mmCIF file of C-alpha atoms (C1' of nucleotides) in Angstrom:
data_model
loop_
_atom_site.group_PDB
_atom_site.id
_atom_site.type_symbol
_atom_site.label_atom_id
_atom_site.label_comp_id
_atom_site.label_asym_id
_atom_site.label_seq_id
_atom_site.Cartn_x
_atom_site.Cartn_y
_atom_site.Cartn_z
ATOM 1 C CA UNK B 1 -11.916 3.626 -19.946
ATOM 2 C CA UNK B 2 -13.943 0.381 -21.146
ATOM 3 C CA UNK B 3 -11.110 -1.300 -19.104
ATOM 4 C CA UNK B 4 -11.927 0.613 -16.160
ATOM 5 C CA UNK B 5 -15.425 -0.489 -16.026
ATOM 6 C CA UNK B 6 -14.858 -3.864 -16.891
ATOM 7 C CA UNK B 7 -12.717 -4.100 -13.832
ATOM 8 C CA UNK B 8 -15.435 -2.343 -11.846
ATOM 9 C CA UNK B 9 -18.068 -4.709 -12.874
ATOM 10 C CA UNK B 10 -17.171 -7.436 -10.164
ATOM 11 C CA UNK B 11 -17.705 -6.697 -6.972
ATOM 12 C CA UNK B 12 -14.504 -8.278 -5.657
ATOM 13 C CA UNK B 13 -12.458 -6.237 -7.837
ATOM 14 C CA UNK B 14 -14.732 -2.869 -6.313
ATOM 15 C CA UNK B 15 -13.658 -4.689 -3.197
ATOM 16 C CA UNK B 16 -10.171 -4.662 -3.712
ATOM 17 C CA UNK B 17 -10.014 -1.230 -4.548
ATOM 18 C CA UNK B 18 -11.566 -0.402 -1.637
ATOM 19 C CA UNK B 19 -9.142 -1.527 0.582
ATOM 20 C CA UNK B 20 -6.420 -0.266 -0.855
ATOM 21 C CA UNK B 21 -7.802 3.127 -0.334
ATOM 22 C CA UNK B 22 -6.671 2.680 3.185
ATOM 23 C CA UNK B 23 -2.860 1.773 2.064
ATOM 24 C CA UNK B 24 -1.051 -0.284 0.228
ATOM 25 C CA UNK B 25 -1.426 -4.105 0.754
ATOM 26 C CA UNK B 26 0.324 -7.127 -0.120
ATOM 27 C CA UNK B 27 -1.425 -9.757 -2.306
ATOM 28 C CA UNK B 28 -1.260 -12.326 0.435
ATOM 29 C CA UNK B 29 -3.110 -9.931 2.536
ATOM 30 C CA UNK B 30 -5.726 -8.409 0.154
ATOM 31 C CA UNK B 31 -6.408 -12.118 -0.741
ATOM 32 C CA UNK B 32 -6.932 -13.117 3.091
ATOM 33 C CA UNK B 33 -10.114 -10.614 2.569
ATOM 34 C CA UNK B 34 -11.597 -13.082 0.784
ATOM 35 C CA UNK B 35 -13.152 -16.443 0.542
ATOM 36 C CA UNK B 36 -11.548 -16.974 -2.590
ATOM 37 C CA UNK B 37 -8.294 -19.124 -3.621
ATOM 38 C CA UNK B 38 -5.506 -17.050 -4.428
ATOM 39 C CA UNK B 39 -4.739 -17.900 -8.081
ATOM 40 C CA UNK B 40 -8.663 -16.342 -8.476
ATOM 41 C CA UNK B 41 -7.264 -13.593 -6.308
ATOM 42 C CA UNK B 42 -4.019 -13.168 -8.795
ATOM 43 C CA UNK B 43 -6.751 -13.019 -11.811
ATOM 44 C CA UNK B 44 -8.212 -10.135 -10.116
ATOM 45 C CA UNK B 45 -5.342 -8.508 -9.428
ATOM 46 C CA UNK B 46 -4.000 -8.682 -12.774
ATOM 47 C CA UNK B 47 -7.520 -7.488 -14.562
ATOM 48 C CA UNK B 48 -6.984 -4.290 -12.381
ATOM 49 C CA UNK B 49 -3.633 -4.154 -13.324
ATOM 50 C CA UNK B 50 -4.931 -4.281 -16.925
ATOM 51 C CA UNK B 51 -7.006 -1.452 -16.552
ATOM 52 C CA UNK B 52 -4.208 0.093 -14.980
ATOM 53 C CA UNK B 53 -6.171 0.961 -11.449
ATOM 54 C CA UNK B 54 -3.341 -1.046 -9.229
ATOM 55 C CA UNK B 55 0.237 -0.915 -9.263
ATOM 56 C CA UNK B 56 2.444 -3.527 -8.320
ATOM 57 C CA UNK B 57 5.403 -3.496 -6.544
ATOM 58 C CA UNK B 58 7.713 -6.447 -5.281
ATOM 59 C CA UNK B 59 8.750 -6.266 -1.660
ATOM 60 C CA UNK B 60 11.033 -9.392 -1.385
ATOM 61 C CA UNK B 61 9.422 -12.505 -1.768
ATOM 62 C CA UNK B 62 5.815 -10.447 -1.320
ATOM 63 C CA UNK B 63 4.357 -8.064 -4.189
ATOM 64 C CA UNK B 64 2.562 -4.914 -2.533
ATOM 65 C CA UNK B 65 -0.319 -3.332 -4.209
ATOM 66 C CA UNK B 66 -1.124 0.041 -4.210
ATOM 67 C CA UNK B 67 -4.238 1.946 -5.979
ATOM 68 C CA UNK B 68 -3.869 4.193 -8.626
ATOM 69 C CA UNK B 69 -6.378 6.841 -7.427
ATOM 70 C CA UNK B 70 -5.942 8.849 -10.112
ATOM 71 C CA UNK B 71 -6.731 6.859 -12.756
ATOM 72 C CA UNK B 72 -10.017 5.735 -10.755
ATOM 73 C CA UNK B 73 -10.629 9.539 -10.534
ATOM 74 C CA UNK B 74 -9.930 10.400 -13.998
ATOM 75 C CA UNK B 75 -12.423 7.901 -15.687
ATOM 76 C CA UNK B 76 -14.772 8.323 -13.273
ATOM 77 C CA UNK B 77 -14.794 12.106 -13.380
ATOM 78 C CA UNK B 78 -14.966 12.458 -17.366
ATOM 79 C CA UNK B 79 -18.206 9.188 -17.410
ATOM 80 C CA UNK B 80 -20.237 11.698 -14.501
ATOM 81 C CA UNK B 81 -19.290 14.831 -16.530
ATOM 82 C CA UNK B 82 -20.561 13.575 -19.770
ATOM 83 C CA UNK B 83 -23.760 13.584 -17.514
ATOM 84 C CA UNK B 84 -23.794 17.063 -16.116
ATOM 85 C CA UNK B 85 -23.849 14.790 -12.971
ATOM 86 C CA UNK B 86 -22.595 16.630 -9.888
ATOM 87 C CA UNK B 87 -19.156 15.023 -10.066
ATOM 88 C CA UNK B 88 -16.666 17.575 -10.680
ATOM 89 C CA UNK B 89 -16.473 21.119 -10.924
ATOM 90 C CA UNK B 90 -17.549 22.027 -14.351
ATOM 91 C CA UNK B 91 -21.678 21.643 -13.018
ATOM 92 C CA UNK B 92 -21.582 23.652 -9.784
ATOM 93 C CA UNK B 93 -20.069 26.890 -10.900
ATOM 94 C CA UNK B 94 -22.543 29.130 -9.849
ATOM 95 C CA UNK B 95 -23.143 32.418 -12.256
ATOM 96 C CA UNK B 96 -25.176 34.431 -10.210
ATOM 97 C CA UNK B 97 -25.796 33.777 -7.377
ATOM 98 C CA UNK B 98 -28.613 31.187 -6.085
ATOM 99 C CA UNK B 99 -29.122 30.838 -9.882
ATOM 100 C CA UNK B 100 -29.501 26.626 -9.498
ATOM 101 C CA UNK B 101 -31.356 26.889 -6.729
ATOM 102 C CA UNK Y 1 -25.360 -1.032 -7.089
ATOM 103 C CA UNK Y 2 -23.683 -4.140 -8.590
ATOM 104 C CA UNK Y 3 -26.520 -4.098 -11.649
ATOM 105 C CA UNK Y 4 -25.413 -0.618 -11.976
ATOM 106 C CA UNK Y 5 -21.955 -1.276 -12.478
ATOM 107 C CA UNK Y 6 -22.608 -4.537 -14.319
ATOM 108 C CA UNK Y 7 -24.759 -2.325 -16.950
ATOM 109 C CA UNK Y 8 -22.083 -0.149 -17.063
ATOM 110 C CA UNK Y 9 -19.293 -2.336 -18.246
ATOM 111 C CA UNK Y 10 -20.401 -2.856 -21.456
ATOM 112 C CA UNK Y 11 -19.702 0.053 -24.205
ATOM 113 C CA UNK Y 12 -22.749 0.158 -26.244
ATOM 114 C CA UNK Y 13 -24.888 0.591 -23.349
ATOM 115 C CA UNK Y 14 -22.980 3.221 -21.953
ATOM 116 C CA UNK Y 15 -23.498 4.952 -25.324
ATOM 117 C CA UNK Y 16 -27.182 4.263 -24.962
ATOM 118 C CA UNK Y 17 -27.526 5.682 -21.579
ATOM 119 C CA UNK Y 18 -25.248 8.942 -23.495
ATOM 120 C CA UNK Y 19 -27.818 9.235 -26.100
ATOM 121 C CA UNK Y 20 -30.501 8.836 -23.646
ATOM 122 C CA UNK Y 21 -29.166 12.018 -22.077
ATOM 123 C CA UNK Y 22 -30.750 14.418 -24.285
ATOM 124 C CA UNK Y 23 -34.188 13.011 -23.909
ATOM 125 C CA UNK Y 24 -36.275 10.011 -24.369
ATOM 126 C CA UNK Y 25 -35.804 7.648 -27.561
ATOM 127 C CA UNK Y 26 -37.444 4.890 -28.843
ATOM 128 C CA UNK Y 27 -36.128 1.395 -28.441
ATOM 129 C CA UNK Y 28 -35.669 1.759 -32.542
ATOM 130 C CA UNK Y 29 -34.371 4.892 -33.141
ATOM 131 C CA UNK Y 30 -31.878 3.917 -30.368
ATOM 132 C CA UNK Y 31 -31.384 0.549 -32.326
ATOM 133 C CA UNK Y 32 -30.437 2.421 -35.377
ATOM 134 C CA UNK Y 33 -27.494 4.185 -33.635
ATOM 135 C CA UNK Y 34 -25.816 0.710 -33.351
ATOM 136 C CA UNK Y 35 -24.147 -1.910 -35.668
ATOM 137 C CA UNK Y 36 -26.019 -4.986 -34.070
ATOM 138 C CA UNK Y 37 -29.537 -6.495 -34.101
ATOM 139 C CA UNK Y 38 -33.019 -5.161 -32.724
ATOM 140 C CA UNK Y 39 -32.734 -8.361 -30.607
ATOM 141 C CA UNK Y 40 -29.568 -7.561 -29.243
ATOM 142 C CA UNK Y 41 -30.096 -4.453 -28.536
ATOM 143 C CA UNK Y 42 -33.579 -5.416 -26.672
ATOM 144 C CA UNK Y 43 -31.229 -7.665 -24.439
ATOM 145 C CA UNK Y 44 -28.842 -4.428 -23.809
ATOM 146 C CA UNK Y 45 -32.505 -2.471 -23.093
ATOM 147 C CA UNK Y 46 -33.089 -5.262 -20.484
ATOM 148 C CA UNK Y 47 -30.053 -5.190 -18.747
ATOM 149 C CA UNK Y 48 -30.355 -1.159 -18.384
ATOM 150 C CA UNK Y 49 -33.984 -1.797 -16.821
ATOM 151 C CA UNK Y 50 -32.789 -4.377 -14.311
ATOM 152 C CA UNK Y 51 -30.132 -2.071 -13.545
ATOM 153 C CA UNK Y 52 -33.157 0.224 -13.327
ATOM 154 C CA UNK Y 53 -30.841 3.116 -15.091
ATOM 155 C CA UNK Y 54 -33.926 3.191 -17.827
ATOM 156 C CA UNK Y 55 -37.762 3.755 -18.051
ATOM 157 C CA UNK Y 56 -39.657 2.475 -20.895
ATOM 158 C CA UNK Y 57 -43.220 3.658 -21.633
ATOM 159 C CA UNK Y 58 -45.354 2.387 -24.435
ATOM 160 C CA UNK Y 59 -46.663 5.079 -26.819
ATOM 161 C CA UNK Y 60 -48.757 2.873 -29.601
ATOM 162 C CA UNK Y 61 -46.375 0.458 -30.966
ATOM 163 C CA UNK Y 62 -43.469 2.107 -29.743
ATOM 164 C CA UNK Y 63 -41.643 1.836 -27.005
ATOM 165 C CA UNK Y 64 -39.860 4.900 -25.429
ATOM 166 C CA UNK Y 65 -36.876 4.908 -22.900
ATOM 167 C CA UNK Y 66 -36.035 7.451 -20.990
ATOM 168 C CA UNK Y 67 -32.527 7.850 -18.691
ATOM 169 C CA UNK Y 68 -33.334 7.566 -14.946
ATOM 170 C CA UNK Y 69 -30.685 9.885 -14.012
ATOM 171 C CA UNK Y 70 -30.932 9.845 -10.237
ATOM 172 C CA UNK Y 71 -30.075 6.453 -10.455
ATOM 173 C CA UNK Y 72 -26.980 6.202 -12.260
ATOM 174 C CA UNK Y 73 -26.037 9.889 -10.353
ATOM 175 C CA UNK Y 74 -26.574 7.492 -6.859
ATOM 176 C CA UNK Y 75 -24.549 4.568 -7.551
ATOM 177 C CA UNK Y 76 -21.582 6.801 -9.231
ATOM 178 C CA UNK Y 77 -22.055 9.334 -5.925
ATOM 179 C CA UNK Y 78 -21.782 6.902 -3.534
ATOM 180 C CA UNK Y 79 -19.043 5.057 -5.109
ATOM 181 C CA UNK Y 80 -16.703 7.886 -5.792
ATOM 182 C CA UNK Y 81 -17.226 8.962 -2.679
ATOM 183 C CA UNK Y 82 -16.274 6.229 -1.087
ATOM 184 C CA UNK Y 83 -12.892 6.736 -2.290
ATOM 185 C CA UNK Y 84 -12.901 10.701 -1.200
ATOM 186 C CA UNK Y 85 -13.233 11.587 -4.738
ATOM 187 C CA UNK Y 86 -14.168 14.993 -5.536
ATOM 188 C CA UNK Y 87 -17.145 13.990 -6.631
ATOM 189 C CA UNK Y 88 -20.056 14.933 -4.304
ATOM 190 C CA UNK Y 89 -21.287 17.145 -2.075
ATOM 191 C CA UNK Y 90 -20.321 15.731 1.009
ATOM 192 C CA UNK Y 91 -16.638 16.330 0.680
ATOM 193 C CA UNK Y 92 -17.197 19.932 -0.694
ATOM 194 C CA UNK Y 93 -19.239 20.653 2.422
ATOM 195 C CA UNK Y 94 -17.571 23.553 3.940
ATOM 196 C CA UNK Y 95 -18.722 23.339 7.900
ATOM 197 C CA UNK Y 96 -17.459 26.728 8.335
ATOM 198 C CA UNK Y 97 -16.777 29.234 6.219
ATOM 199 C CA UNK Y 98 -13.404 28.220 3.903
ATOM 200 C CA UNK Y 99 -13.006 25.007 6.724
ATOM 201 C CA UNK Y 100 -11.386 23.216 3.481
ATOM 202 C CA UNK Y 101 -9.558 26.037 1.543
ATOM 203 C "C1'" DC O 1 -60.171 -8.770 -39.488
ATOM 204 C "C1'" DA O 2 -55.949 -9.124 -42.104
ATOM 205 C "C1'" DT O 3 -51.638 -6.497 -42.642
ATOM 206 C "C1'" DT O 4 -47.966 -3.829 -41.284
ATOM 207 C "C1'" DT O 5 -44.730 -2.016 -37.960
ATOM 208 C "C1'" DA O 6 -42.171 -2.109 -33.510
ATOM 209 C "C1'" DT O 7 -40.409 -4.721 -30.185
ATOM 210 C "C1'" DT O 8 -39.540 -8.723 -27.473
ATOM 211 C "C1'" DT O 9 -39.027 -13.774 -26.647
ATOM 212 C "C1'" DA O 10 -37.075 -18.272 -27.890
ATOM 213 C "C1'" DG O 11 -33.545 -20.983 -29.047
ATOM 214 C "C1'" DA O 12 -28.868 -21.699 -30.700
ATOM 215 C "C1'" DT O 13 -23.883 -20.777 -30.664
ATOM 216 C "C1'" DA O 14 -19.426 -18.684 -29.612
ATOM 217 C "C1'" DT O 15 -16.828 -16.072 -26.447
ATOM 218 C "C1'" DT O 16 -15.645 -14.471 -22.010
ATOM 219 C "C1'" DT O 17 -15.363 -14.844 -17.229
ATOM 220 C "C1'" DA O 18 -14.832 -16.591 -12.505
ATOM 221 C "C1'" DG O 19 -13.636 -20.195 -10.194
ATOM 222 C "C1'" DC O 20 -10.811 -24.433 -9.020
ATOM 223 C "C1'" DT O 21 -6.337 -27.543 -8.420
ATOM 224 C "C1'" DA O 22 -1.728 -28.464 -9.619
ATOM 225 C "C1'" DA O 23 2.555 -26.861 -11.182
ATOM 226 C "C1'" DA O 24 6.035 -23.252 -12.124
ATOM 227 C "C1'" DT O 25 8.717 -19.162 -10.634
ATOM 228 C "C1'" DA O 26 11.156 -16.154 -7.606
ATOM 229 C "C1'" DG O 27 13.167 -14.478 -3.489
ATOM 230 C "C1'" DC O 28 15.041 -15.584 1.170
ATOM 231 C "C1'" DG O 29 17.374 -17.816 4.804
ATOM 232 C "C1'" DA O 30 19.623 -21.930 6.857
ATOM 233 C "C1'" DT A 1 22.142 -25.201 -2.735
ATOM 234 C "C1'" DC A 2 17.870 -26.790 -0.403
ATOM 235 C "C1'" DG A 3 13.733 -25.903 1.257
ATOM 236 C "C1'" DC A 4 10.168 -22.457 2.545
ATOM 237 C "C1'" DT A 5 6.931 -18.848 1.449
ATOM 238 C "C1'" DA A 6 4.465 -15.794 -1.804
ATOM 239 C "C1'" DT A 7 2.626 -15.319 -6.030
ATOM 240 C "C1'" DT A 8 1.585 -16.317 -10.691
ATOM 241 C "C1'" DT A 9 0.837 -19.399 -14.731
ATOM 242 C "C1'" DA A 10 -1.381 -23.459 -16.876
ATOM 243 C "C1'" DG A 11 -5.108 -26.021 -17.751
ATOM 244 C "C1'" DC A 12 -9.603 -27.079 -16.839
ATOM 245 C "C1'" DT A 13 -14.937 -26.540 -15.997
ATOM 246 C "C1'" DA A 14 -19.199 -24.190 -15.339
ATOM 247 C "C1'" DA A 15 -21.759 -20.249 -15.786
ATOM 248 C "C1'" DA A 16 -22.654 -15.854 -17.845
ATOM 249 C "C1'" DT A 17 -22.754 -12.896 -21.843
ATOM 250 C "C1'" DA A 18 -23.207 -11.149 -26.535
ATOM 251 C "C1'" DT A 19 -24.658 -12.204 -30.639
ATOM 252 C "C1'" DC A 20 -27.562 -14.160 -34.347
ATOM 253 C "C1'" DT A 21 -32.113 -15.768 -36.913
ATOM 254 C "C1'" DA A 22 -36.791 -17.023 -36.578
ATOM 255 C "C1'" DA A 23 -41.020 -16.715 -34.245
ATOM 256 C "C1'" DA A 24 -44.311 -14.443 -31.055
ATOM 257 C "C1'" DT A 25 -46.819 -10.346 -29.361
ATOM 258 C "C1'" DA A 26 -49.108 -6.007 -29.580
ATOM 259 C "C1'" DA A 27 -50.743 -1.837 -31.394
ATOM 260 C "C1'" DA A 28 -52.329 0.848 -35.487
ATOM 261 C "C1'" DT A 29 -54.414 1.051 -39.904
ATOM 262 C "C1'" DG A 30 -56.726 -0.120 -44.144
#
DNA sequence: CATTTATTTAGATATTTAGCTAAATAGCGA
DNA sequence: TCGCTATTTAGCTAAATATCTAAATAAATG
């Protein structure tokens, strides 16, 4: 979980992850997004690795990266939940009705 | 949105903002919850005001904080939501009646 | 008004992080 | 196998961060 935010605290990381929502992507072409050199790119990529948000998978001579939207979910969910924030389930299970109105 | 997630990536002010969720605490009584220095912990306190996550109001010679809960509820919102995470209203809409069942 | 209490600011240091270039590794195709 | 392409690793620097102690500020109280 601390890894998970770690990795979320730069915003090319967030970035990253938010392209990969769309699909799967190559490191070549996730690091094409961006006006930064590619070993930076790699150090990225292997800090979301760490936290275990990306999963890597070697296509020939290419390695295609692919979100783990679960785990994003997962720690996520349980950090808003600790809040009673309306993030999941738990918080908007209405009793009676119109009762958190 | 970036000081939000920068705020968050450290562990002892996540627990502060956790503490902070079941009402306003003073900048020492918070301290005391925490194996480092007042000083350091001011310098976590500061970092959760430019994040503007916290409030602190001066009662005599203390200094209360107080969670600003709409904020961290906006950035997480937004963000999970971004990534169709079931973590907002918007994608528990229902348009029609059981559109998404 | 001097003292005490709560907190922050200043100033120092050690660690971590983001970035770079250059070099190493690994797969592919001639 | 040689050379090409994709990516990572190594090694470095600069900037940011977390921490500390000591000093400054501010409010309350005798």
């Amino acid at each position: 979980m601390n890894a998970v935010f770690k990795a979320l605290a730069d915003p090319t990381r967030r970035k990253v992850l938010e392209l990969l929502r769309q699909g799967p992507m190559t490191a070549g072409d996730l690091s094409d997004q961006f006006p930064v050199s590619r070993p930076t790119m790699s150090a990225h990529f292997a800090v979301l690795r760490e936290a275990d948000l990306i999963e890597a998978n070697k296509i020939g001579t290419s390695i295609l990266y692919q979100l783990k939207l679960s785990v994003l979910e997962d720690a996520l969910l349980s950090f808003t939940q600790l809040f009673g924030i309306g993030a999941g389930e738990a918080q908007r299970k209405p009793t009676r009705k119109g009762a958190d109105k």
